[in-house]
C-alpha cells in the first residue's frame, strides 16, 4: 500500500515516478545473526529481548530424517520463514538501509524480502543526469 500511495500521490501531481525493486534472494536464509544482534544493540533494544534473541540464535541445529537416514547440521544464520520473529528480525537487519539519507525526492520502502526505491520529480525540472543514474 505504501508503494501505491506514493506513486498515486506523485502521479496526480504530474510528477515522474521511477521505481526500482531489489529482490533479496534468500534474504531470510542469509540473515547474518551478528549483524542482527549488532543492530539490536544500536537500536537500544531492552536487554531482556536482546538476550532472548541471542539465546534463540545459540546452539541451533537443523535435522533431516528420512526413513533410516539422519543428517544433522549446525545452523549459524537465517530467520525462520513463517515464524513470528522472522519478519521482525529481517526488519532489524535491513533497518540501516531504510535509514540512509536519501534526497527529499527519494523514498525507500521494504516489505517481505524486497526493497523498493522510488524517485519522483517534476518532469520539467528533471536533469538528464538523473535519468542516467
mmCIF file of N, CA and C in Angstrom:
data_model
loop_
_atom_site.group_PDB
_atom_site.id
_atom_site.type_symbol
_atom_site.label_atom_id
_atom_site.label_comp_id
_atom_site.label_asym_id
_atom_site.label_seq_id
_atom_site.Cartn_x
_atom_site.Cartn_y
_atom_site.Cartn_z
ATOM 1 N N UNK A 1 0.818 -1.187 0.000
ATOM 2 C CA UNK A 1 0.000 0.000 0.000
ATOM 3 C C UNK A 1 0.866 1.256 0.000
ATOM 4 N N UNK A 2 2.018 1.228 0.651
ATOM 5 C CA UNK A 2 2.885 2.412 0.703
ATOM 6 C C UNK A 2 3.392 2.763 -0.685
ATOM 7 N N UNK A 3 3.735 1.753 -1.481
ATOM 8 C CA UNK A 3 4.222 1.999 -2.835
ATOM 9 C C UNK A 3 3.114 2.608 -3.684
ATOM 10 N N UNK A 4 1.930 2.025 -3.619
ATOM 11 C CA UNK A 4 0.805 2.514 -4.409
ATOM 12 C C UNK A 4 0.456 3.945 -4.013
ATOM 13 N N UNK A 5 0.401 4.223 -2.722
ATOM 14 C CA UNK A 5 0.072 5.570 -2.248
ATOM 15 C C UNK A 5 1.100 6.589 -2.696
ATOM 16 N N UNK A 6 2.387 6.248 -2.616
ATOM 17 C CA UNK A 6 3.458 7.144 -3.044
ATOM 18 C C UNK A 6 3.315 7.457 -4.533
ATOM 19 N N UNK A 7 3.139 6.408 -5.343
ATOM 20 C CA UNK A 7 3.039 6.592 -6.789
ATOM 21 C C UNK A 7 1.800 7.402 -7.163
ATOM 22 N N UNK A 8 0.649 7.050 -6.602
ATOM 23 C CA UNK A 8 -0.589 7.763 -6.935
ATOM 24 C C UNK A 8 -0.497 9.252 -6.597
ATOM 25 N N UNK A 9 0.017 9.560 -5.427
ATOM 26 C CA UNK A 9 0.131 10.952 -4.993
ATOM 27 C C UNK A 9 0.962 11.764 -5.980
ATOM 28 N N UNK A 10 2.112 11.242 -6.362
ATOM 29 C CA UNK A 10 3.016 11.999 -7.222
ATOM 30 C C UNK A 10 2.572 11.995 -8.679
ATOM 31 N N UNK A 11 1.913 10.950 -9.124
ATOM 32 C CA UNK A 11 1.377 10.949 -10.489
ATOM 33 C C UNK A 11 0.233 11.959 -10.618
ATOM 34 N N UNK A 12 -0.580 12.081 -9.580
ATOM 35 C CA UNK A 12 -1.654 13.085 -9.593
ATOM 36 C C UNK A 12 -1.085 14.499 -9.652
ATOM 37 N N UNK A 13 0.121 14.693 -9.111
ATOM 38 C CA UNK A 13 0.778 16.000 -9.150
ATOM 39 C C UNK A 13 1.575 16.177 -10.446
ATOM 40 N N UNK A 14 1.402 15.229 -11.359
ATOM 41 C CA UNK A 14 2.073 15.237 -12.664
ATOM 42 C C UNK A 14 3.596 15.155 -12.545
ATOM 43 N N UNK A 15 4.058 14.431 -11.551
ATOM 44 C CA UNK A 15 5.477 14.164 -11.376
ATOM 45 C C UNK A 15 5.840 12.878 -12.091
ATOM 46 N N UNK A 16 7.097 12.725 -12.395
ATOM 47 C CA UNK A 16 7.605 11.468 -12.925
ATOM 48 C C UNK A 16 7.949 10.591 -11.726
ATOM 49 N N UNK A 17 7.538 9.333 -11.765
ATOM 50 C CA UNK A 17 7.845 8.401 -10.687
ATOM 51 C C UNK A 17 8.646 7.248 -11.280
ATOM 52 N N UNK A 18 9.818 7.012 -10.712
ATOM 53 C CA UNK A 18 10.665 5.907 -11.153
ATOM 54 C C UNK A 18 10.796 4.951 -9.971
ATOM 55 N N UNK A 19 10.518 3.670 -10.213
ATOM 56 C CA UNK A 19 10.573 2.691 -9.131
ATOM 57 C C UNK A 19 11.620 1.633 -9.456
ATOM 58 N N UNK A 20 12.432 1.327 -8.483
ATOM 59 C CA UNK A 20 13.432 0.273 -8.604
ATOM 60 C C UNK A 20 13.141 -0.749 -7.518
ATOM 61 N N UNK A 21 13.115 -2.010 -7.890
ATOM 62 C CA UNK A 21 12.846 -3.057 -6.918
ATOM 63 C C UNK A 21 14.049 -3.976 -6.820
ATOM 64 N N UNK A 22 14.411 -4.316 -5.603
ATOM 65 C CA UNK A 22 15.519 -5.226 -5.349
ATOM 66 C C UNK A 22 14.974 -6.429 -4.594
ATOM 67 N N UNK A 23 14.987 -7.567 -5.247
ATOM 68 C CA UNK A 23 14.546 -8.799 -4.593
ATOM 69 C C UNK A 23 15.778 -9.461 -3.990
ATOM 70 N N UNK A 24 15.814 -9.540 -2.698
ATOM 71 C CA UNK A 24 16.972 -10.086 -1.998
ATOM 72 C C UNK A 24 16.819 -11.603 -1.952
ATOM 73 N N UNK A 25 17.535 -12.280 -2.839
ATOM 74 C CA UNK A 25 17.415 -13.738 -2.935
ATOM 75 C C UNK A 25 17.917 -14.401 -1.660
ATOM 76 N N UNK A 26 17.102 -15.247 -1.099
ATOM 77 C CA UNK A 26 17.478 -15.962 0.116
ATOM 78 C C UNK A 26 17.653 -15.043 1.311
ATOM 79 N N UNK A 27 16.922 -13.924 1.332
ATOM 80 C CA UNK A 27 17.100 -12.920 2.391
ATOM 81 C C UNK A 27 16.905 -13.513 3.778
ATOM 82 N N UNK A 28 15.858 -14.275 3.955
ATOM 83 C CA UNK A 28 15.600 -14.858 5.276
ATOM 84 C C UNK A 28 16.653 -15.904 5.619
ATOM 85 N N UNK A 29 17.048 -16.699 4.628
ATOM 86 C CA UNK A 29 18.029 -17.759 4.864
ATOM 87 C C UNK A 29 19.435 -17.211 5.138
ATOM 88 N N UNK A 30 19.739 -16.036 4.589
ATOM 89 C CA UNK A 30 21.096 -15.490 4.693
ATOM 90 C C UNK A 30 21.236 -14.430 5.786
ATOM 91 N N UNK A 31 20.198 -14.181 6.545
ATOM 92 C CA UNK A 31 20.273 -13.141 7.587
ATOM 93 C C UNK A 31 21.387 -13.488 8.572
ATOM 94 N N UNK A 32 22.364 -12.605 8.662
ATOM 95 C CA UNK A 32 23.556 -12.853 9.472
ATOM 96 C C UNK A 32 23.291 -12.451 10.910
ATOM 97 N N UNK A 33 23.351 -13.397 11.814
ATOM 98 C CA UNK A 33 22.993 -13.168 13.214
ATOM 99 C C UNK A 33 23.832 -12.099 13.912
ATOM 100 N N UNK A 34 25.162 -12.070 13.714
ATOM 101 C CA UNK A 34 25.927 -10.998 14.373
ATOM 102 C C UNK A 34 25.447 -9.592 13.962
ATOM 103 N N UNK A 35 25.044 -9.422 12.707
ATOM 104 C CA UNK A 35 24.544 -8.112 12.253
ATOM 105 C C UNK A 35 23.212 -7.785 12.922
ATOM 106 N N UNK A 36 22.357 -8.785 13.073
ATOM 107 C CA UNK A 36 21.075 -8.563 13.750
ATOM 108 C C UNK A 36 21.312 -8.157 15.202
ATOM 109 N N UNK A 37 22.186 -8.880 15.883
ATOM 110 C CA UNK A 37 22.487 -8.564 17.286
ATOM 111 C C UNK A 37 23.134 -7.178 17.411
ATOM 112 N N UNK A 38 24.019 -6.842 16.473
ATOM 113 C CA UNK A 38 24.645 -5.515 16.476
ATOM 114 C C UNK A 38 23.584 -4.423 16.317
ATOM 115 N N UNK A 39 22.674 -4.618 15.366
ATOM 116 C CA UNK A 39 21.615 -3.621 15.136
ATOM 117 C C UNK A 39 20.666 -3.515 16.328
ATOM 118 N N UNK A 40 20.393 -4.629 16.995
ATOM 119 C CA UNK A 40 19.559 -4.566 18.197
ATOM 120 C C UNK A 40 20.216 -3.703 19.262
ATOM 121 N N UNK A 41 21.533 -3.847 19.412
ATOM 122 C CA UNK A 41 22.272 -3.009 20.371
ATOM 123 C C UNK A 41 22.195 -1.538 19.957
ATOM 124 N N UNK A 42 22.408 -1.291 18.662
ATOM 125 C CA UNK A 42 22.370 0.082 18.146
ATOM 126 C C UNK A 42 20.993 0.723 18.346
ATOM 127 N N UNK A 43 19.952 -0.088 18.238
ATOM 128 C CA UNK A 43 18.580 0.401 18.424
ATOM 129 C C UNK A 43 18.198 0.484 19.901
ATOM 130 N N UNK A 44 19.129 0.172 20.768
ATOM 131 C CA UNK A 44 18.927 0.187 22.221
ATOM 132 C C UNK A 44 17.774 -0.721 22.643
ATOM 133 N N UNK A 45 17.797 -1.914 22.084
ATOM 134 C CA UNK A 45 16.809 -2.934 22.429
ATOM 135 C C UNK A 45 16.950 -3.261 23.920
ATOM 136 N N UNK A 46 15.832 -3.422 24.632
ATOM 137 C CA UNK A 46 15.915 -3.805 26.052
ATOM 138 C C UNK A 46 16.732 -5.086 26.208
ATOM 139 N N UNK A 47 17.503 -5.145 27.268
ATOM 140 C CA UNK A 47 18.437 -6.272 27.456
ATOM 141 C C UNK A 47 17.726 -7.625 27.507
ATOM 142 N N UNK A 48 16.515 -7.674 28.070
ATOM 143 C CA UNK A 48 15.832 -8.967 28.123
ATOM 144 C C UNK A 48 15.490 -9.482 26.720
ATOM 145 N N UNK A 49 15.097 -8.591 25.810
ATOM 146 C CA UNK A 49 14.786 -9.011 24.431
ATOM 147 C C UNK A 49 16.055 -9.324 23.649
ATOM 148 N N UNK A 50 17.109 -8.536 23.902
ATOM 149 C CA UNK A 50 18.399 -8.810 23.263
ATOM 150 C C UNK A 50 18.905 -10.194 23.683
ATOM 151 N N UNK A 51 18.870 -10.476 24.980
ATOM 152 C CA UNK A 51 19.346 -11.768 25.486
ATOM 153 C C UNK A 51 18.484 -12.920 24.983
ATOM 154 N N UNK A 52 17.190 -12.696 24.867
ATOM 155 C CA UNK A 52 16.298 -13.720 24.321
ATOM 156 C C UNK A 52 16.674 -14.028 22.874
ATOM 157 N N UNK A 53 16.931 -12.985 22.100
ATOM 158 C CA UNK A 53 17.315 -13.177 20.693
ATOM 159 C C UNK A 53 18.668 -13.875 20.596
ATOM 160 N N UNK A 54 19.628 -13.450 21.407
ATOM 161 C CA UNK A 54 20.949 -14.077 21.408
ATOM 162 C C UNK A 54 20.834 -15.565 21.774
ATOM 163 N N UNK A 55 19.996 -15.863 22.744
ATOM 164 C CA UNK A 55 19.779 -17.254 23.142
ATOM 165 C C UNK A 55 19.101 -18.050 22.014
ATOM 166 N N UNK A 56 18.146 -17.402 21.343
ATOM 167 C CA UNK A 56 17.441 -18.043 20.229
ATOM 168 C C UNK A 56 18.415 -18.444 19.118
ATOM 169 N N UNK A 57 19.467 -17.606 18.920
ATOM 170 C CA UNK A 57 20.450 -17.882 17.878
ATOM 171 C C UNK A 57 21.512 -18.904 18.304
ATOM 172 N N UNK A 58 21.607 -19.223 19.562
ATOM 173 C CA UNK A 58 22.691 -20.102 20.015
ATOM 174 C C UNK A 58 22.299 -21.578 19.930
ATOM 175 N N UNK A 59 23.270 -22.391 19.567
ATOM 176 C CA UNK A 59 23.129 -23.854 19.520
ATOM 177 C C UNK A 59 21.940 -24.317 18.681
ATOM 178 N N UNK A 60 21.745 -23.697 17.516
ATOM 179 C CA UNK A 60 20.646 -24.099 16.618
ATOM 180 C C UNK A 60 21.115 -25.243 15.726
ATOM 181 N N UNK A 61 20.238 -26.206 15.518
ATOM 182 C CA UNK A 61 20.556 -27.377 14.707
ATOM 183 C C UNK A 61 19.369 -27.681 13.800
ATOM 184 N N UNK A 62 19.675 -28.007 12.536
ATOM 185 C CA UNK A 62 18.647 -28.476 11.600
ATOM 186 C C UNK A 62 18.851 -29.972 11.419
ATOM 187 N N UNK A 63 17.768 -30.719 11.514
ATOM 188 C CA UNK A 63 17.850 -32.175 11.411
ATOM 189 C C UNK A 63 16.923 -32.649 10.292
ATOM 190 N N UNK A 64 17.479 -33.458 9.403
ATOM 191 C CA UNK A 64 16.705 -34.073 8.328
ATOM 192 C C UNK A 64 16.651 -35.572 8.586
ATOM 193 N N UNK A 65 15.447 -36.088 8.715
ATOM 194 C CA UNK A 65 15.257 -37.525 8.909
ATOM 195 C C UNK A 65 14.405 -38.071 7.777
ATOM 196 N N UNK A 66 14.881 -39.123 7.137
ATOM 197 C CA UNK A 66 14.122 -39.796 6.088
ATOM 198 C C UNK A 66 14.390 -41.295 6.232
ATOM 199 N N UNK A 67 13.352 -42.031 6.624
ATOM 200 C CA UNK A 67 13.486 -43.460 6.904
ATOM 201 C C UNK A 67 14.593 -43.681 7.927
ATOM 202 N N UNK A 68 15.660 -44.348 7.535
ATOM 203 C CA UNK A 68 16.750 -44.604 8.485
ATOM 204 C C UNK A 68 17.868 -43.568 8.366
ATOM 205 N N UNK A 69 17.742 -42.649 7.428
ATOM 206 C CA UNK A 69 18.759 -41.620 7.214
ATOM 207 C C UNK A 69 18.525 -40.444 8.162
ATOM 208 N N UNK A 70 19.594 -39.969 8.760
ATOM 209 C CA UNK A 70 19.507 -38.796 9.640
ATOM 210 C C UNK A 70 20.723 -37.913 9.387
ATOM 211 N N UNK A 71 20.485 -36.673 9.078
ATOM 212 C CA UNK A 71 21.564 -35.708 8.854
ATOM 213 C C UNK A 71 21.317 -34.513 9.762
ATOM 214 N N UNK A 72 22.355 -34.128 10.482
ATOM 215 C CA UNK A 72 22.263 -33.015 11.426
ATOM 216 C C UNK A 72 23.292 -31.967 11.029
ATOM 217 N N UNK A 73 22.877 -30.716 11.015
ATOM 218 C CA UNK A 73 23.796 -29.637 10.651
ATOM 219 C C UNK A 73 23.557 -28.435 11.553
ATOM 220 N N UNK A 74 24.654 -27.832 12.001
ATOM 221 C CA UNK A 74 24.565 -26.633 12.827
ATOM 222 C C UNK A 74 24.073 -25.469 11.969
ATOM 223 N N UNK A 75 23.167 -24.675 12.499
ATOM 224 C CA UNK A 75 22.626 -23.514 11.795
ATOM 225 C C UNK A 75 23.263 -22.272 12.403
ATOM 226 N N UNK A 76 23.818 -21.406 11.540
ATOM 227 C CA UNK A 76 24.538 -20.229 12.028
ATOM 228 C C UNK A 76 24.018 -18.915 11.465
ATOM 229 N N UNK A 77 22.983 -18.968 10.647
ATOM 230 C CA UNK A 77 22.410 -17.751 10.073
ATOM 231 C C UNK A 77 20.984 -18.037 9.639
ATOM 232 N N UNK A 78 20.244 -16.978 9.349
ATOM 233 C CA UNK A 78 18.892 -17.123 8.825
ATOM 234 C C UNK A 78 17.815 -16.793 9.838
ATOM 235 N N UNK A 79 16.671 -16.391 9.303
ATOM 236 C CA UNK A 79 15.465 -16.127 10.097
ATOM 237 C C UNK A 79 14.407 -17.116 9.630
ATOM 238 N N UNK A 80 13.816 -17.848 10.536
ATOM 239 C CA UNK A 80 12.825 -18.847 10.133
ATOM 240 C C UNK A 80 11.619 -18.220 9.434
ATOM 241 N N UNK A 81 11.402 -18.601 8.176
ATOM 242 C CA UNK A 81 10.233 -18.099 7.454
ATOM 243 C C UNK A 81 8.984 -18.721 8.057
ATOM 244 N N UNK A 82 7.952 -17.924 8.161
ATOM 245 C CA UNK A 82 6.706 -18.400 8.735
ATOM 246 C C UNK A 82 6.667 -18.292 10.247
ATOM 247 N N UNK A 83 7.787 -17.914 10.851
ATOM 248 C CA UNK A 83 7.795 -17.749 12.307
ATOM 249 C C UNK A 83 7.313 -16.348 12.657
ATOM 250 N N UNK A 84 6.950 -16.168 13.914
ATOM 251 C CA UNK A 84 6.517 -14.822 14.349
ATOM 252 C C UNK A 84 7.690 -13.854 14.358
ATOM 253 N N UNK A 85 8.885 -14.325 14.670
ATOM 254 C CA UNK A 85 10.021 -13.405 14.825
ATOM 255 C C UNK A 85 10.769 -13.151 13.517
ATOM 256 N N UNK A 86 10.616 -14.000 12.521
ATOM 257 C CA UNK A 86 11.361 -13.861 11.265
ATOM 258 C C UNK A 86 11.253 -12.491 10.616
ATOM 259 N N UNK A 87 10.045 -11.986 10.340
ATOM 260 C CA UNK A 87 9.929 -10.656 9.716
ATOM 261 C C UNK A 87 10.503 -9.535 10.580
ATOM 262 N N UNK A 88 10.339 -9.620 11.880
ATOM 263 C CA UNK A 88 10.894 -8.593 12.767
ATOM 264 C C UNK A 88 12.408 -8.594 12.752
ATOM 265 N N UNK A 89 13.012 -9.792 12.750
ATOM 266 C CA UNK A 89 14.471 -9.882 12.698
ATOM 267 C C UNK A 89 14.990 -9.373 11.356
ATOM 268 N N UNK A 90 14.265 -9.671 10.283
ATOM 269 C CA UNK A 90 14.635 -9.165 8.954
ATOM 270 C C UNK A 90 14.579 -7.635 8.959
ATOM 271 N N UNK A 91 13.540 -7.066 9.573
ATOM 272 C CA UNK A 91 13.429 -5.604 9.653
ATOM 273 C C UNK A 91 14.594 -5.000 10.418
ATOM 274 N N UNK A 92 14.980 -5.615 11.517
ATOM 275 C CA UNK A 92 16.121 -5.123 12.299
ATOM 276 C C UNK A 92 17.386 -5.135 11.444
ATOM 277 N N UNK A 93 17.559 -6.186 10.662
ATOM 278 C CA UNK A 93 18.749 -6.324 9.819
ATOM 279 C C UNK A 93 18.780 -5.262 8.719
ATOM 280 N N UNK A 94 17.656 -5.017 8.061
ATOM 281 C CA UNK A 94 17.610 -4.100 6.915
ATOM 282 C C UNK A 94 17.262 -2.665 7.293
ATOM 283 N N UNK A 95 17.045 -2.411 8.557
ATOM 284 C CA UNK A 95 16.684 -1.069 9.002
ATOM 285 C C UNK A 95 17.745 -0.034 8.624
ATOM 286 N N UNK A 96 19.011 -0.431 8.622
ATOM 287 C CA UNK A 96 20.081 0.516 8.297
ATOM 288 C C UNK A 96 19.964 1.018 6.858
ATOM 289 N N UNK A 97 19.489 0.185 5.950
ATOM 290 C CA UNK A 97 19.305 0.614 4.558
ATOM 291 C C UNK A 97 18.178 1.636 4.480
ATOM 292 N N UNK A 98 17.107 1.392 5.214
ATOM 293 C CA UNK A 98 15.964 2.301 5.169
ATOM 294 C C UNK A 98 16.277 3.639 5.823
ATOM 295 N N UNK A 99 17.271 3.657 6.721
ATOM 296 C CA UNK A 99 17.647 4.900 7.399
ATOM 297 C C UNK A 99 18.703 5.707 6.653
ATOM 298 N N UNK A 100 19.112 5.261 5.458
ATOM 299 C CA UNK A 100 20.091 6.029 4.695
ATOM 300 C C UNK A 100 19.519 7.402 4.364
ATOM 301 N N UNK A 101 20.388 8.377 4.219
ATOM 302 C CA UNK A 101 19.969 9.744 3.966
ATOM 303 C C UNK A 101 19.748 9.949 2.468
ATOM 304 N N UNK A 102 18.523 9.711 2.020
ATOM 305 C CA UNK A 102 18.168 9.896 0.613
ATOM 306 C C UNK A 102 17.782 11.349 0.380
ATOM 307 N N UNK A 103 17.755 11.756 -0.901
ATOM 308 C CA UNK A 103 17.294 13.102 -1.217
ATOM 309 C C UNK A 103 15.810 13.213 -0.877
ATOM 310 N N UNK A 104 15.317 14.420 -0.802
ATOM 311 C CA UNK A 104 13.913 14.618 -0.420
ATOM 312 C C UNK A 104 12.949 14.045 -1.453
ATOM 313 N N UNK A 105 13.428 13.793 -2.662
ATOM 314 C CA UNK A 105 12.564 13.247 -3.715
ATOM 315 C C UNK A 105 12.604 11.730 -3.794
ATOM 316 N N UNK A 106 13.328 11.099 -2.887
ATOM 317 C CA UNK A 106 13.514 9.646 -2.942
ATOM 318 C C UNK A 106 12.997 9.008 -1.659
ATOM 319 N N UNK A 107 12.354 7.867 -1.808
ATOM 320 C CA UNK A 107 11.803 7.161 -0.653
ATOM 321 C C UNK A 107 12.124 5.676 -0.786
ATOM 322 N N UNK A 108 12.549 5.059 0.304
ATOM 323 C CA UNK A 108 12.811 3.620 0.321
ATOM 324 C C UNK A 108 11.713 2.943 1.134
ATOM 325 N N UNK A 109 11.174 1.861 0.592
ATOM 326 C CA UNK A 109 10.124 1.091 1.261
ATOM 327 C C UNK A 109 10.540 -0.376 1.201
ATOM 328 N N UNK A 110 10.404 -1.083 2.305
ATOM 329 C CA UNK A 110 10.746 -2.504 2.325
ATOM 330 C C UNK A 110 9.522 -3.307 2.723
ATOM 331 N N UNK A 111 9.378 -4.465 2.126
ATOM 332 C CA UNK A 111 8.323 -5.400 2.512
ATOM 333 C C UNK A 111 8.807 -6.800 2.207
ATOM 334 N N UNK A 112 8.439 -7.713 3.074
ATOM 335 C CA UNK A 112 8.881 -9.116 2.978
ATOM 336 C C UNK A 112 10.383 -9.152 2.760
ATOM 337 N N UNK A 113 10.840 -9.674 1.623
ATOM 338 C CA UNK A 113 12.276 -9.740 1.372
ATOM 339 C C UNK A 113 12.659 -8.896 0.164
ATOM 340 N N UNK A 114 11.971 -7.760 -0.020
ATOM 341 C CA UNK A 114 12.244 -6.876 -1.147
ATOM 342 C C UNK A 114 12.438 -5.454 -0.659
ATOM 343 N N UNK A 115 13.294 -4.744 -1.343
ATOM 344 C CA UNK A 115 13.491 -3.317 -1.094
ATOM 345 C C UNK A 115 13.065 -2.576 -2.343
ATOM 346 N N UNK A 116 12.354 -1.491 -2.178
ATOM 347 C CA UNK A 116 11.898 -0.712 -3.312
ATOM 348 C C UNK A 116 12.342 0.722 -3.128
ATOM 349 N N UNK A 117 12.935 1.268 -4.170
ATOM 350 C CA UNK A 117 13.323 2.674 -4.143
ATOM 351 C C UNK A 117 12.536 3.416 -5.193
ATOM 352 N N UNK A 118 12.015 4.540 -4.811
ATOM 353 C CA UNK A 118 11.239 5.327 -5.754
ATOM 354 C C UNK A 118 11.777 6.738 -5.765
ATOM 355 N N UNK A 119 11.740 7.366 -6.935
ATOM 356 C CA UNK A 119 12.171 8.746 -7.067
ATOM 357 C C UNK A 119 11.109 9.479 -7.858
ATOM 358 N N UNK A 120 10.757 10.660 -7.380
ATOM 359 C CA UNK A 120 9.791 11.478 -8.103
ATOM 360 C C UNK A 120 10.375 12.859 -8.273
ATOM 361 N N UNK A 121 10.039 13.483 -9.380
ATOM 362 C CA UNK A 121 10.477 14.848 -9.621
ATOM 363 C C UNK A 121 9.604 15.425 -10.729
ATOM 364 N N UNK A 122 9.401 16.723 -10.703
ATOM 365 C CA UNK A 122 8.658 17.388 -11.765
ATOM 366 C C UNK A 122 9.379 17.128 -13.079
ATOM 367 N N UNK A 123 8.650 16.799 -14.127
ATOM 368 C CA UNK A 123 9.237 16.450 -15.412
ATOM 369 C C UNK A 123 10.054 17.614 -15.966
ATOM 370 N N UNK A 124 9.546 18.828 -15.882
ATOM 371 C CA UNK A 124 10.249 19.959 -16.491
ATOM 372 C C UNK A 124 11.543 20.305 -15.755
ATOM 373 N N UNK A 125 11.724 19.816 -14.545
ATOM 374 C CA UNK A 125 12.937 20.094 -13.786
ATOM 375 C C UNK A 125 13.848 18.879 -13.680
ATOM 376 N N UNK A 126 13.567 17.817 -14.404
ATOM 377 C CA UNK A 126 14.329 16.577 -14.282
ATOM 378 C C UNK A 126 15.593 16.655 -15.128
ATOM 379 N N UNK A 127 16.760 16.760 -14.493
ATOM 380 C CA UNK A 127 18.001 16.842 -15.266
ATOM 381 C C UNK A 127 18.299 15.515 -15.950
ATOM 382 N N UNK A 128 18.959 15.583 -17.091
ATOM 383 C CA UNK A 128 19.302 14.385 -17.857
ATOM 384 C C UNK A 128 20.161 13.442 -17.022
ATOM 385 N N UNK A 129 21.094 13.966 -16.235
ATOM 386 C CA UNK A 129 21.966 13.082 -15.453
ATOM 387 C C UNK A 129 21.185 12.224 -14.460
ATOM 388 N N UNK A 130 20.022 12.722 -13.972
ATOM 389 C CA UNK A 130 19.203 11.922 -13.063
ATOM 390 C C UNK A 130 18.643 10.699 -13.777
ATOM 391 N N UNK A 131 18.308 10.863 -15.041
ATOM 392 C CA UNK A 131 17.782 9.725 -15.810
ATOM 393 C C UNK A 131 18.861 8.699 -16.099
ATOM 394 N N UNK A 132 20.116 9.135 -16.130
ATOM 395 C CA UNK A 132 21.216 8.227 -16.462
ATOM 396 C C UNK A 132 21.703 7.457 -15.250
ATOM 397 N N UNK A 133 21.303 7.831 -14.049
ATOM 398 C CA UNK A 133 21.791 7.157 -12.835
ATOM 399 C C UNK A 133 21.187 5.804 -12.665
#
